[in-house]
Short mmCIF file of C-alpha atoms and ligand atoms in Angstrom, two decimals:
data_model
loop_
_atom_site.label_atom_id
_atom_site.label_comp_id
_atom_site.label_asym_id
_atom_site.label_seq_id
_atom_site.Cartn_x
_atom_site.Cartn_y
_atom_site.Cartn_z
CA MET J 1 0.00 0.00 0.00
CA HIS J 2 1.42 3.37 -1.00
CA THR J 3 1.68 5.85 1.91
CA PRO J 4 2.16 9.48 0.99
CA PRO J 5 4.94 11.38 2.81
CA ARG J 6 4.03 12.86 6.21
CA TYR J 7 3.83 16.48 5.00
CA ARG J 8 1.37 15.47 2.28
CA GLN J 9 -0.77 13.51 4.73
CA ILE J 10 -1.00 16.59 6.95
CA ALA J 11 -1.67 18.89 3.96
CA GLN J 12 -4.44 16.50 2.87
CA HIS J 13 -5.93 16.68 6.36
CA TYR J 14 -6.27 20.49 6.08
CA LEU J 15 -7.47 20.22 2.52
CA ALA J 16 -10.22 17.83 3.62
CA ALA J 17 -11.24 20.39 6.28
CA VAL J 18 -11.43 23.11 3.60
CA ARG J 19 -13.41 20.86 1.26
CA ALA J 20 -15.81 19.95 4.08
CA GLY J 21 -16.27 23.65 4.88
CA SER J 22 -14.84 23.45 8.44
CA LEU J 23 -12.16 25.87 7.28
CA GLY J 24 -13.32 28.63 4.95
CA PRO J 25 -11.63 31.31 2.82
CA GLY J 26 -9.90 33.82 5.06
CA ASP J 27 -9.57 31.43 8.04
CA ARG J 28 -6.15 31.24 9.60
CA LEU J 29 -4.27 27.94 9.37
CA PRO J 30 -2.26 26.78 12.41
CA SER J 31 1.11 28.50 12.74
CA LEU J 32 4.29 26.55 12.04
CA ARG J 33 4.84 26.13 15.77
CA GLU J 34 1.26 24.86 16.23
CA LEU J 35 1.63 22.44 13.32
CA MET J 36 4.85 21.07 14.84
CA LYS J 37 3.14 20.53 18.20
CA LEU J 38 -0.18 19.23 16.86
CA HIS J 39 1.34 16.69 14.50
CA GLY J 40 4.66 16.01 16.23
CA VAL J 41 6.69 17.03 13.16
CA SER J 42 9.82 19.06 12.52
CA LEU J 43 9.88 22.69 11.41
CA SER J 44 10.82 21.71 7.87
CA THR J 45 7.86 19.29 7.61
CA ALA J 46 5.49 21.98 8.97
CA LEU J 47 6.87 24.40 6.40
CA GLN J 48 6.41 21.84 3.63
CA VAL J 49 2.75 21.45 4.65
CA CYS J 50 2.13 25.20 4.27
CA ARG J 51 4.11 25.43 1.03
CA THR J 52 2.18 22.50 -0.46
CA LEU J 53 -1.16 24.11 0.35
CA GLU J 54 0.13 27.41 -1.03
CA ALA J 55 1.55 25.85 -4.22
CA GLU J 56 -1.75 24.12 -4.92
CA GLY J 57 -3.66 27.38 -4.49
CA TRP J 58 -5.40 26.60 -1.19
CA ALA J 59 -3.45 28.87 1.15
CA GLU J 60 -1.72 32.23 1.03
CA ALA J 61 1.03 33.57 3.22
CA ARG J 62 0.42 36.99 4.81
CA GLU J 63 3.44 38.80 6.10
CA ARG J 64 4.01 38.29 9.81
CA SER J 65 0.50 36.78 10.24
CA GLY J 66 0.94 33.22 8.94
CA TYR J 67 -0.97 31.20 6.38
CA PHE J 68 -4.66 31.72 5.52
CA VAL J 69 -7.15 29.63 3.55
CA ARG J 70 -7.71 30.92 0.06
CA ARG J 71 -10.38 30.07 -2.46
CA PRO J 72 -8.42 28.99 -5.53
CA ARG J 73 -8.98 31.20 -8.52
CA ARG J 74 -10.05 28.21 -10.59
CA LEU J 75 -13.14 27.80 -8.39
CA GLN J 76 -14.18 31.38 -9.05
CA THR J 77 -14.85 30.90 -12.75
CA THR J 78 -18.29 29.97 -13.99
CA PRO J 79 -18.80 26.37 -15.04
CA MET J 80 -19.91 25.60 -18.59
CA ASP J 81 -23.54 25.18 -19.60
CA GLU J 82 -25.06 21.79 -20.08
CA PRO J 83 -25.92 21.09 -23.73
CA ALA J 84 -29.57 21.17 -24.82
CA ALA J 85 -30.45 17.48 -24.99
CA ASP J 86 -34.18 17.76 -25.61
CA ARG J 87 -34.15 17.92 -29.39
CA ALA J 88 -32.90 15.51 -32.00
CA PRO J 89 -29.34 16.34 -33.10
CA ASP J 90 -28.42 17.57 -36.56
CA PRO J 91 -28.52 14.80 -39.17
CA ALA J 92 -25.49 12.55 -39.56
CA GLN J 93 -22.86 13.86 -41.92
CA PHE J 94 -19.97 12.44 -43.84
CA VAL J 95 -17.06 13.77 -41.87
CA GLY J 96 -15.01 16.56 -43.40
CA ILE J 97 -12.47 16.95 -40.65
CA HIS J 98 -9.42 15.77 -42.48
CA GLU J 99 -8.68 19.08 -44.16
CA LYS J 100 -8.88 20.97 -40.87
CA VAL J 101 -6.61 18.45 -39.13
CA SER J 102 -4.10 18.36 -42.00
CA ASP J 103 -3.92 22.14 -41.95
CA PHE J 104 -3.36 22.08 -38.17
CA VAL J 105 -0.67 19.37 -38.46
CA ALA J 106 1.09 21.19 -41.32
CA ARG J 107 1.16 24.46 -39.41
CA ARG J 108 2.54 22.66 -36.38
CA ARG J 109 5.22 21.09 -38.54
CA TYR J 110 6.30 24.25 -40.38
CA ASN J 111 6.39 26.59 -37.40
CA GLU J 112 8.80 26.59 -34.53
CA VAL J 113 6.84 25.49 -31.47
CA ARG J 114 8.37 26.29 -28.10
CA LEU J 115 5.36 25.62 -25.91
CA ASP J 116 2.98 22.89 -27.00
CA PHE J 117 -0.37 22.99 -25.23
CA SER J 118 -2.07 21.18 -28.12
CA ILE J 119 -1.29 17.56 -27.34
CA ALA J 120 -3.12 15.21 -24.96
CA ARG J 121 -0.13 13.51 -23.40
CA GLY J 122 2.11 13.71 -20.36
CA ALA J 123 5.73 14.88 -20.46
CA PRO J 124 8.27 12.03 -20.82
CA ALA J 125 9.43 12.69 -17.25
CA LEU J 126 6.04 11.53 -15.94
CA TYR J 127 6.54 7.96 -17.20
CA PRO J 128 8.76 5.22 -15.68
CA ALA J 129 11.48 5.19 -18.35
CA GLU J 130 14.08 3.36 -16.27
CA ALA J 131 11.72 0.57 -15.18
CA LEU J 132 10.49 0.08 -18.75
CA ARG J 133 14.04 -0.04 -20.09
CA ALA J 134 14.89 -2.68 -17.46
CA ALA J 135 11.77 -4.68 -18.37
CA ILE J 136 12.72 -4.61 -22.08
CA GLY J 137 16.28 -5.70 -21.22
CA GLN J 138 15.05 -8.53 -19.05
CA ALA J 139 12.57 -9.75 -21.69
CA LEU J 140 15.35 -9.86 -24.29
CA ARG J 141 17.77 -11.62 -21.97
CA ARG J 142 15.18 -14.30 -21.26
CA ARG J 143 14.29 -14.83 -24.91
CA PRO J 144 17.02 -13.34 -27.14
CA GLU J 145 15.32 -14.78 -30.21
CA MET J 146 12.40 -12.38 -29.73
CA LEU J 147 13.81 -9.99 -32.32
CA THR J 148 14.56 -12.61 -34.94
CA LEU J 149 11.71 -15.08 -34.56
CA ALA J 150 8.29 -14.15 -35.95
CA ALA J 151 5.90 -13.66 -33.04
CA PRO J 152 4.25 -17.01 -32.40
CA SER J 153 0.52 -16.76 -32.00
CA ARG J 154 -0.08 -17.65 -28.37
CA ASN J 155 -3.30 -17.19 -26.47
CA ARG J 156 -1.61 -16.61 -23.16
CA THR J 157 1.10 -13.98 -23.00
CA PRO J 158 2.20 -11.82 -20.04
CA PHE J 159 0.44 -8.85 -21.64
CA ARG J 160 -2.88 -10.57 -22.27
CA GLU J 161 -2.78 -12.05 -18.79
CA ALA J 162 -2.01 -8.69 -17.14
CA VAL J 163 -4.85 -6.94 -19.04
CA ALA J 164 -7.32 -9.71 -18.16
CA GLN J 165 -6.28 -9.62 -14.53
CA ARG J 166 -6.65 -5.85 -14.22
CA ALA J 167 -10.04 -5.98 -15.94
CA VAL J 168 -11.47 -7.70 -12.85
CA ARG J 169 -10.99 -4.46 -10.84
CA VAL J 170 -13.38 -2.61 -13.14
CA GLY J 171 -16.07 -5.28 -13.23
CA MET J 172 -15.14 -7.16 -16.40
CA THR J 173 -14.44 -10.86 -16.65
CA LEU J 174 -12.50 -11.92 -19.68
CA ALA J 175 -10.08 -14.67 -20.54
CA PRO J 176 -6.55 -13.66 -21.66
CA GLU J 177 -7.27 -15.04 -25.13
CA GLU J 178 -10.14 -12.53 -25.51
CA VAL J 179 -7.64 -9.64 -25.28
CA LEU J 180 -6.36 -8.77 -28.77
CA PRO J 181 -3.26 -6.54 -28.68
CA THR J 182 -3.40 -3.63 -31.15
CA ASN J 183 -1.33 -0.69 -32.33
CA GLY J 184 -2.73 1.74 -29.78
CA CYS J 185 -6.36 2.50 -29.12
CA ILE J 186 -6.66 4.06 -32.56
CA GLU J 187 -6.22 0.67 -34.24
CA ALA J 188 -8.67 -0.86 -31.77
CA LEU J 189 -11.26 1.78 -32.76
CA ASN J 190 -10.61 1.21 -36.47
CA LEU J 191 -11.09 -2.53 -36.04
CA ALA J 192 -14.21 -2.14 -33.91
CA LEU J 193 -15.85 0.20 -36.44
CA ARG J 194 -14.94 -1.97 -39.39
CA ALA J 195 -16.34 -5.02 -37.59
CA VAL J 196 -19.74 -3.48 -36.87
CA ALA J 197 -20.38 -1.01 -39.71
CA GLN J 198 -19.84 -0.45 -43.44
CA PRO J 199 -18.93 2.64 -45.49
CA GLY J 200 -21.95 4.95 -45.62
CA ASP J 201 -23.27 3.80 -42.22
CA THR J 202 -24.07 6.22 -39.40
CA VAL J 203 -22.11 6.16 -36.15
CA ALA J 204 -23.16 8.23 -33.13
CA VAL J 205 -20.33 10.06 -31.38
CA GLU J 206 -20.01 12.52 -28.53
CA SER J 207 -20.00 16.19 -29.38
CA PRO J 208 -17.38 17.53 -28.97
CA THR J 209 -15.20 14.50 -29.62
CA PHE J 210 -11.50 13.99 -30.19
CA TYR J 211 -10.51 14.65 -33.76
CA GLY J 212 -8.74 11.28 -34.13
CA LEU J 213 -12.11 9.55 -34.04
CA LEU J 214 -13.57 11.92 -36.65
CA GLN J 215 -10.56 11.18 -38.86
CA VAL J 216 -11.10 7.43 -38.47
CA LEU J 217 -14.77 7.80 -39.45
CA GLU J 218 -13.84 9.95 -42.42
CA SER J 219 -11.22 7.46 -43.59
CA LEU J 220 -13.75 4.62 -43.33
CA GLY J 221 -16.37 6.60 -45.29
CA MET J 222 -18.83 6.54 -42.38
CA ARG J 223 -21.14 9.31 -41.23
CA ALA J 224 -20.87 10.90 -37.79
CA LEU J 225 -23.98 11.79 -35.84
CA GLU J 226 -22.91 14.19 -33.11
CA ILE J 227 -24.81 13.69 -29.85
CA PRO J 228 -24.93 16.47 -27.22
CA THR J 229 -22.52 15.66 -24.40
CA SER J 230 -22.42 17.09 -20.90
CA PRO J 231 -19.12 18.52 -19.59
CA GLN J 232 -19.95 16.74 -16.33
CA THR J 233 -21.67 13.44 -17.12
CA GLY J 234 -20.71 12.73 -20.71
CA LEU J 235 -22.87 11.56 -23.60
CA SER J 236 -26.53 12.48 -23.09
CA VAL J 237 -28.42 9.19 -23.10
CA GLU J 238 -31.74 11.11 -23.57
CA ALA J 239 -30.37 12.86 -26.65
CA LEU J 240 -29.17 9.54 -28.02
CA GLU J 241 -32.63 8.07 -27.45
CA LEU J 242 -34.18 10.96 -29.41
CA ALA J 243 -31.63 10.48 -32.16
CA ILE J 244 -32.38 6.76 -32.38
CA ASP J 245 -36.09 7.58 -32.77
CA ALA J 246 -35.44 10.32 -35.32
CA TYR J 247 -32.80 8.56 -37.47
CA ARG J 248 -33.41 4.87 -37.48
CA ASP J 249 -30.14 3.89 -39.11
CA ILE J 250 -27.53 4.22 -36.34
CA LYS J 251 -25.16 1.25 -36.53
CA ALA J 252 -22.82 1.99 -33.64
CA VAL J 253 -22.12 4.41 -30.79
CA VAL J 254 -18.59 5.33 -29.75
CA VAL J 255 -18.22 6.71 -26.25
CA VAL J 256 -15.43 7.67 -23.85
CA PRO J 257 -17.11 7.13 -20.47
CA HIS J 258 -14.19 8.27 -18.31
CA LEU J 259 -12.37 11.57 -18.81
CA GLN J 260 -13.81 12.19 -22.24
CA ASN J 261 -11.52 13.99 -24.67
CA PRO J 262 -11.80 17.02 -24.72
CA LEU J 263 -14.45 17.57 -21.98
CA GLY J 264 -13.02 15.48 -19.14
CA SER J 265 -16.55 14.32 -18.30
CA VAL J 266 -17.21 11.12 -16.35
CA MET J 267 -20.33 9.07 -16.95
CA PRO J 268 -22.17 7.98 -13.79
CA ASP J 269 -22.75 4.22 -13.48
CA ALA J 270 -26.53 4.67 -13.85
CA HIS J 271 -25.97 6.32 -17.27
CA LYS J 272 -23.63 3.51 -18.33
CA ALA J 273 -26.28 0.92 -17.42
CA ARG J 274 -28.98 2.82 -19.38
CA LEU J 275 -26.71 3.30 -22.37
CA ALA J 276 -25.74 -0.39 -22.51
CA ALA J 277 -29.40 -1.45 -22.24
CA LEU J 278 -30.55 1.11 -24.86
CA CYS J 279 -27.99 -0.03 -27.43
CA GLU J 280 -28.71 -3.67 -26.75
CA ARG J 281 -32.47 -3.07 -27.17
CA HIS J 282 -32.00 -1.38 -30.55
CA GLY J 283 -29.30 -3.73 -31.87
CA ILE J 284 -26.72 -0.92 -31.98
CA ALA J 285 -23.10 -1.87 -31.30
CA LEU J 286 -21.57 0.05 -28.40
CA ILE J 287 -17.85 0.85 -28.58
CA GLU J 288 -16.19 1.90 -25.34
CA ASP J 289 -12.98 3.92 -25.68
CA ASP J 290 -11.24 3.47 -22.34
CA THR J 291 -8.07 5.44 -23.03
CA TYR J 292 -8.09 7.55 -19.87
CA SER J 293 -9.79 5.74 -16.96
CA GLU J 294 -6.49 4.99 -15.20
CA LEU J 295 -6.02 8.76 -14.90
CA LEU J 296 -9.24 9.31 -12.93
CA ASP J 297 -8.82 10.57 -9.35
CA ALA J 298 -11.21 8.30 -7.52
CA GLU J 299 -11.26 6.17 -4.40
CA ALA J 300 -11.87 3.05 -6.48
CA PRO J 301 -11.35 2.47 -10.22
CA PRO J 302 -14.53 3.30 -12.19
CA ARG J 303 -16.68 0.45 -13.50
CA ALA J 304 -16.12 -0.15 -17.19
CA LEU J 305 -19.10 0.35 -19.50
CA LYS J 306 -18.34 -3.17 -20.68
CA SER J 307 -19.16 -4.43 -17.18
CA PHE J 308 -22.82 -3.54 -17.84
CA ASP J 309 -22.89 -5.73 -20.93
CA ALA J 310 -24.57 -9.11 -20.61
CA THR J 311 -24.66 -10.13 -24.28
CA GLY J 312 -21.34 -9.20 -25.87
CA ASN J 313 -22.76 -6.01 -27.46
CA VAL J 314 -20.05 -3.74 -25.99
CA ILE J 315 -16.57 -3.60 -27.53
CA HIS J 316 -13.90 -2.39 -25.13
CA CYS J 317 -10.86 -0.54 -26.55
CA ALA J 318 -7.92 0.78 -24.52
CA SER J 319 -4.21 1.55 -24.62
CA LEU J 320 -1.07 2.24 -22.60
CA HIS J 321 -0.20 5.28 -24.66
CA LYS J 322 -1.34 7.92 -22.17
CA VAL J 323 -0.87 6.04 -18.94
CA LEU J 324 2.37 4.06 -19.15
CA ALA J 325 4.45 4.39 -22.29
CA PRO J 326 3.76 7.04 -24.96
CA GLY J 327 6.70 5.56 -26.89
CA LEU J 328 5.01 2.18 -27.33
CA ARG J 329 2.01 1.89 -29.64
CA LEU J 330 0.42 -0.73 -27.44
CA GLY J 331 -3.33 -1.03 -27.05
CA TRP J 332 -5.93 -3.78 -27.00
CA ILE J 333 -9.47 -4.65 -27.89
CA HIS J 334 -11.96 -6.96 -26.22
CA ALA J 335 -14.50 -7.33 -29.00
CA GLY J 336 -17.37 -9.22 -27.38
CA ARG J 337 -19.52 -10.97 -29.95
CA TRP J 338 -17.34 -9.62 -32.78
CA HIS J 339 -14.16 -11.31 -31.48
CA ALA J 340 -13.65 -13.65 -34.45
CA ARG J 341 -14.32 -10.91 -37.01
CA VAL J 342 -11.96 -8.48 -35.29
CA GLU J 343 -9.28 -11.15 -35.08
CA MET J 344 -9.59 -11.71 -38.83
CA LEU J 345 -9.55 -7.95 -39.59
CA LYS J 346 -6.48 -7.46 -37.40
CA TYR J 347 -4.69 -10.30 -39.16
CA ALA J 348 -5.58 -8.86 -42.56
CA GLN J 349 -4.64 -5.33 -41.58
CA THR J 350 -1.40 -5.48 -39.58
CA ARG J 351 -0.80 -9.10 -38.41
CA SER J 352 -0.02 -9.53 -34.73
CA ASN J 353 1.82 -6.91 -32.67
CA GLU J 354 5.49 -7.52 -31.99
CA GLU J 355 6.22 -9.49 -28.84
CA LEU J 356 8.98 -7.52 -27.15
CA SER J 357 6.97 -4.50 -26.05
CA GLN J 358 4.05 -6.70 -25.00
CA THR J 359 6.22 -8.94 -22.83
CA ALA J 360 7.97 -6.01 -21.16
CA ALA J 361 4.77 -4.02 -20.58
CA GLY J 362 2.86 -7.10 -19.43
CA ARG J 363 5.52 -8.04 -16.86
CA PHE J 364 5.66 -4.46 -15.58
CA MET J 365 1.86 -4.23 -15.34
CA ALA J 366 1.77 -7.38 -13.22
CA THR J 367 3.94 -5.77 -10.51
CA GLY J 368 3.00 -3.31 -7.78
CA ALA J 369 5.26 -0.80 -9.54
CA TYR J 370 2.56 -0.17 -12.14
CA ASP J 371 0.00 0.96 -9.58
CA ARG J 372 2.63 3.03 -7.78
CA HIS J 373 3.47 4.72 -11.08
CA LEU J 374 -0.23 5.39 -11.77
CA ARG J 375 -0.76 6.93 -8.32
CA ARG J 376 2.22 9.23 -8.81
CA LEU J 377 1.10 10.15 -12.31
CA ARG J 378 -2.44 11.02 -11.13
CA GLU J 379 -1.10 13.11 -8.31
CA ARG J 380 1.25 15.07 -10.53
CA LEU J 381 -1.42 15.59 -13.15
CA ARG J 382 -3.85 16.84 -10.51
CA THR J 383 -1.40 19.51 -9.39
CA GLN J 384 -0.63 20.47 -12.99
CA ARG J 385 -4.33 20.68 -13.90
CA GLU J 386 -5.13 22.80 -10.88
CA ARG J 387 -2.27 25.19 -11.53
CA THR J 388 -3.18 25.45 -15.20
CA ALA J 389 -6.80 26.15 -14.27
CA ASP J 390 -5.68 28.81 -11.79
CA ALA J 391 -3.51 30.45 -14.43
CA ILE J 392 -6.38 30.47 -16.92
CA ALA J 393 -8.75 31.93 -14.31
CA GLN J 394 -6.17 34.61 -13.59
CA HIS J 395 -4.91 35.52 -17.05
CA PHE J 396 -7.73 34.87 -19.53
CA PRO J 397 -10.38 37.52 -20.23
CA ALA J 398 -13.41 37.81 -17.96
CA GLY J 399 -16.17 35.44 -19.01
CA THR J 400 -13.79 32.58 -19.88
CA ARG J 401 -15.30 29.33 -18.63
CA ILE J 402 -13.62 26.10 -17.63
CA ASN J 403 -14.59 22.91 -15.89
CA LEU J 404 -12.07 21.21 -13.71
CA PRO J 405 -12.25 17.51 -14.56
CA PRO J 406 -11.53 14.92 -11.86
CA GLY J 407 -8.48 13.60 -13.67
CA GLY J 408 -6.70 13.47 -16.99
CA LEU J 409 -4.39 15.50 -19.12
CA GLN J 410 -6.30 18.49 -20.37
CA LEU J 411 -8.67 21.39 -19.82
CA TRP J 412 -11.44 22.45 -22.17
CA VAL J 413 -11.76 26.23 -22.23
CA GLU J 414 -14.69 28.28 -23.51
CA LEU J 415 -13.65 31.72 -24.71
CA PRO J 416 -15.97 34.64 -24.00
CA GLY J 417 -17.96 36.54 -26.65
CA ARG J 418 -17.75 33.55 -29.02
CA LEU J 419 -14.17 34.61 -29.74
CA PRO J 420 -12.97 32.39 -32.64
CA SER J 421 -10.28 30.08 -31.31
CA MET J 422 -8.58 30.03 -34.73
CA ALA J 423 -7.73 33.73 -34.23
CA VAL J 424 -6.07 32.85 -30.91
CA PHE J 425 -4.40 29.81 -32.50
CA ASP J 426 -2.90 31.91 -35.33
CA ALA J 427 -1.67 34.71 -33.09
CA ALA J 428 -0.25 32.27 -30.52
CA LEU J 429 1.59 30.28 -33.18
CA ARG J 430 3.28 33.44 -34.38
CA GLU J 431 4.71 33.59 -30.84
CA HIS J 432 5.63 29.86 -30.95
CA ILE J 433 2.82 28.71 -28.66
CA LEU J 434 0.59 25.91 -29.91
CA VAL J 435 -2.97 25.19 -28.74
CA ALA J 436 -5.67 22.88 -30.07
CA PRO J 437 -8.53 25.02 -31.46
CA GLY J 438 -12.07 23.84 -30.69
CA THR J 439 -12.95 23.68 -34.37
CA LEU J 440 -11.05 20.36 -34.57
CA PHE J 441 -13.42 18.63 -32.17
CA SER J 442 -16.58 18.67 -34.25
CA ASN J 443 -17.71 18.40 -37.82
CA GLY J 444 -19.73 21.59 -37.32
CA ALA J 445 -18.94 25.04 -35.94
CA ARG J 446 -20.40 24.65 -32.44
CA PHE J 447 -17.04 24.61 -30.68
CA ASP J 448 -15.19 27.21 -32.71
CA HIS J 449 -14.79 29.40 -29.61
CA TYR J 450 -13.16 26.73 -27.44
CA LEU J 451 -9.56 25.69 -26.85
CA ARG J 452 -8.12 22.49 -25.47
CA ILE J 453 -5.13 23.05 -23.23
CA ASN J 454 -2.74 20.23 -22.30
CA CYS J 455 -1.73 19.97 -18.63
CA GLY J 456 0.86 17.23 -19.13
CA TRP J 457 3.91 19.48 -18.72
CA PRO J 458 5.40 19.81 -15.24
CA TRP J 459 4.63 23.27 -13.90
CA SER J 460 7.35 25.85 -14.61
CA ASP J 461 7.81 29.58 -15.08
CA ALA J 462 7.82 29.02 -18.85
CA ILE J 463 4.46 27.22 -18.73
CA GLU J 464 2.98 29.97 -16.58
CA ALA J 465 4.36 32.67 -18.89
CA GLY J 466 2.89 30.83 -21.89
CA LEU J 467 -0.56 30.67 -20.32
CA ARG J 468 -0.34 34.34 -19.32
CA ARG J 469 0.55 35.23 -22.91
CA LEU J 470 -2.30 33.09 -24.28
CA GLY J 471 -4.68 34.96 -21.99
CA GLY J 472 -3.22 38.25 -23.23
CA ILE J 473 -3.70 37.20 -26.84
CA ALA J 474 -7.31 36.20 -26.15
CA SER J 475 -7.96 39.58 -24.49
CA GLU J 476 -6.39 41.49 -27.40
CA ARG J 477 -8.41 39.54 -29.97
CA LEU J 478 -11.59 39.97 -27.98
CA ALA J 479 -11.07 43.74 -27.79
CA ARG J 480 -10.75 43.83 -31.59
CA MET J 481 -14.04 42.06 -32.18
CA PRO J 482 -16.68 44.38 -33.66
CA GLY J 483 -18.94 45.92 -31.04
CA ARG J 484 -16.75 45.09 -28.06
CA ALA J 485 -15.06 47.51 -25.74
CA ALA J 486 -11.66 46.37 -24.47
CA GLU J 487 -12.09 44.17 -21.41
CA PRO J 488 -9.44 43.91 -18.77
CA ALA J 489 -7.60 40.62 -18.75
CA ALA J 490 -7.04 38.59 -15.64
CA ARG J 491 -10.26 39.54 -13.92
CA VAL J 492 -11.53 37.02 -11.50
CA ARG J 493 -15.28 36.75 -11.16
CA PRO J 494 -16.42 37.77 -7.72
CA GLN J 495 -19.19 35.19 -7.35
CA ALA J 496 -18.22 31.89 -5.87
CA THR J 497 -19.64 29.32 -8.25
CA SER J 498 -18.04 25.91 -8.07
CA ALA J 499 -16.28 24.91 -11.26
CA SER J 500 -15.51 21.41 -10.12
CA ALA J 501 -16.79 18.48 -12.12
CA ALA J 502 -18.26 15.96 -9.69
C1 PLP I 601 -10.21 9.40 -26.53
C2 PLP I 601 -9.01 8.90 -27.28
N1 PLP I 601 -9.07 7.69 -27.86
C3 PLP I 601 -8.01 7.19 -28.54
C4 PLP I 601 -6.85 7.92 -28.69
C5 PLP I 601 -5.72 7.33 -29.46
O1 PLP I 601 -5.08 6.43 -28.62
P1 PLP I 601 -3.68 5.73 -28.98
O2 PLP I 601 -2.64 6.78 -28.96
O3 PLP I 601 -3.53 4.70 -27.93
O4 PLP I 601 -3.83 5.12 -30.33
C6 PLP I 601 -6.76 9.19 -28.11
C7 PLP I 601 -5.56 10.00 -28.29
O5 PLP I 601 -5.53 11.18 -28.12
C8 PLP I 601 -7.87 9.69 -27.38
O6 PLP I 601 -7.84 10.88 -26.81
#
């Protein structure tokens, strides 16, 4: 069992008191001397407690008076609206995202980027490079022929066994041979869609959704039906029900139940159960993209959507790309009733994945070191998200809205006055700062005034300066919009509305 250091345990104790309301903004925290006495710790530990609370935005030092509870700036911004879910969505469209994404990729390639807030990935330093290198070395020492012998097709490998074993924690029961290794989650999604639908078919997706999925649909010649999605609870099951009634030709639904990209929403279990039953009832295949659930800050791991599936109608897709090893393209698919078809498609498409990375990753995942790594990663990401949200609340123009998701790598930011995010993107790129404009996350124009900001970089002065500059750019662009007087940047809203996603 991982025990956090003493200073963090004490900081968490005071944080719990703030969250419970027993300590409110403006209340004085115990002095260093009191902390030492109360908790039997040294001066340096007491100081670390105060500095931790200060660094995470929960306390401020006042000269000669000590530390006081502060309401973090991020909690003073207004949360985003829920989408209107009571009308049928716009008809399904053939996706035309590729041009927008190619333009974005080309501009990224041909411009010097010094600060990249556009990706959805952690910095290399957040992943256990040394342990992975050792696991690769050990796998090769044990079976040196791994690089020269074609991968034998074996039903039980360390990787398949580790995935099957971990699946039990999230309510799934599957045999190792039901886990098909893939080239990342993106190949798993490609296979799932090809197994259940044909070119021209309609696939329901969340709106907004990550542009990789829209690209996959476009490349397969399928139509996307964008379903309103809550920043808090994910895909609206009511809106999907309306869509099923209105357009009777939906073949599949793709959903990211945990830490949806870009919203960060988390679907409650009751919604997952309703969604699984709804799709089953209508004979619609349900594809679960489980890329991010290991990054969720929760007491217990969230139940997989697949765990609500009694008939094999849910296809579960996941990957290690964001959580363990961005350098390995290692994902997997558990294809339910489409297992044989997916196995055939995978064989036809790319043959089996190479063995070395699977053996090393599988052995690492079977040790306690994997969970220790995940706990550390979640903790670092939480701090980075909170600091990024604070910086946005401080430096972006008044009226900017964010939701603070309970985990993950990114923040979804709504710019005020429907400020086009492409204008911010262009101006920022001229200053070597890259962001992901909202226009990439939908086939339509609904999210053109949003930005997705990556929080995967360890906090630094350069990151803070970049976010300050982005806020400045947004303020300048906003002031230039017709009919708008210049608004001061960095204004914090006085009202205390909670921005936290449950
Ligand atoms: C929701 C979601 N699914 C799938 C992927 C692609 O995953 P992988 O890199 O494992 O192929 C991403 C990457 O950004 C993602 O955000």
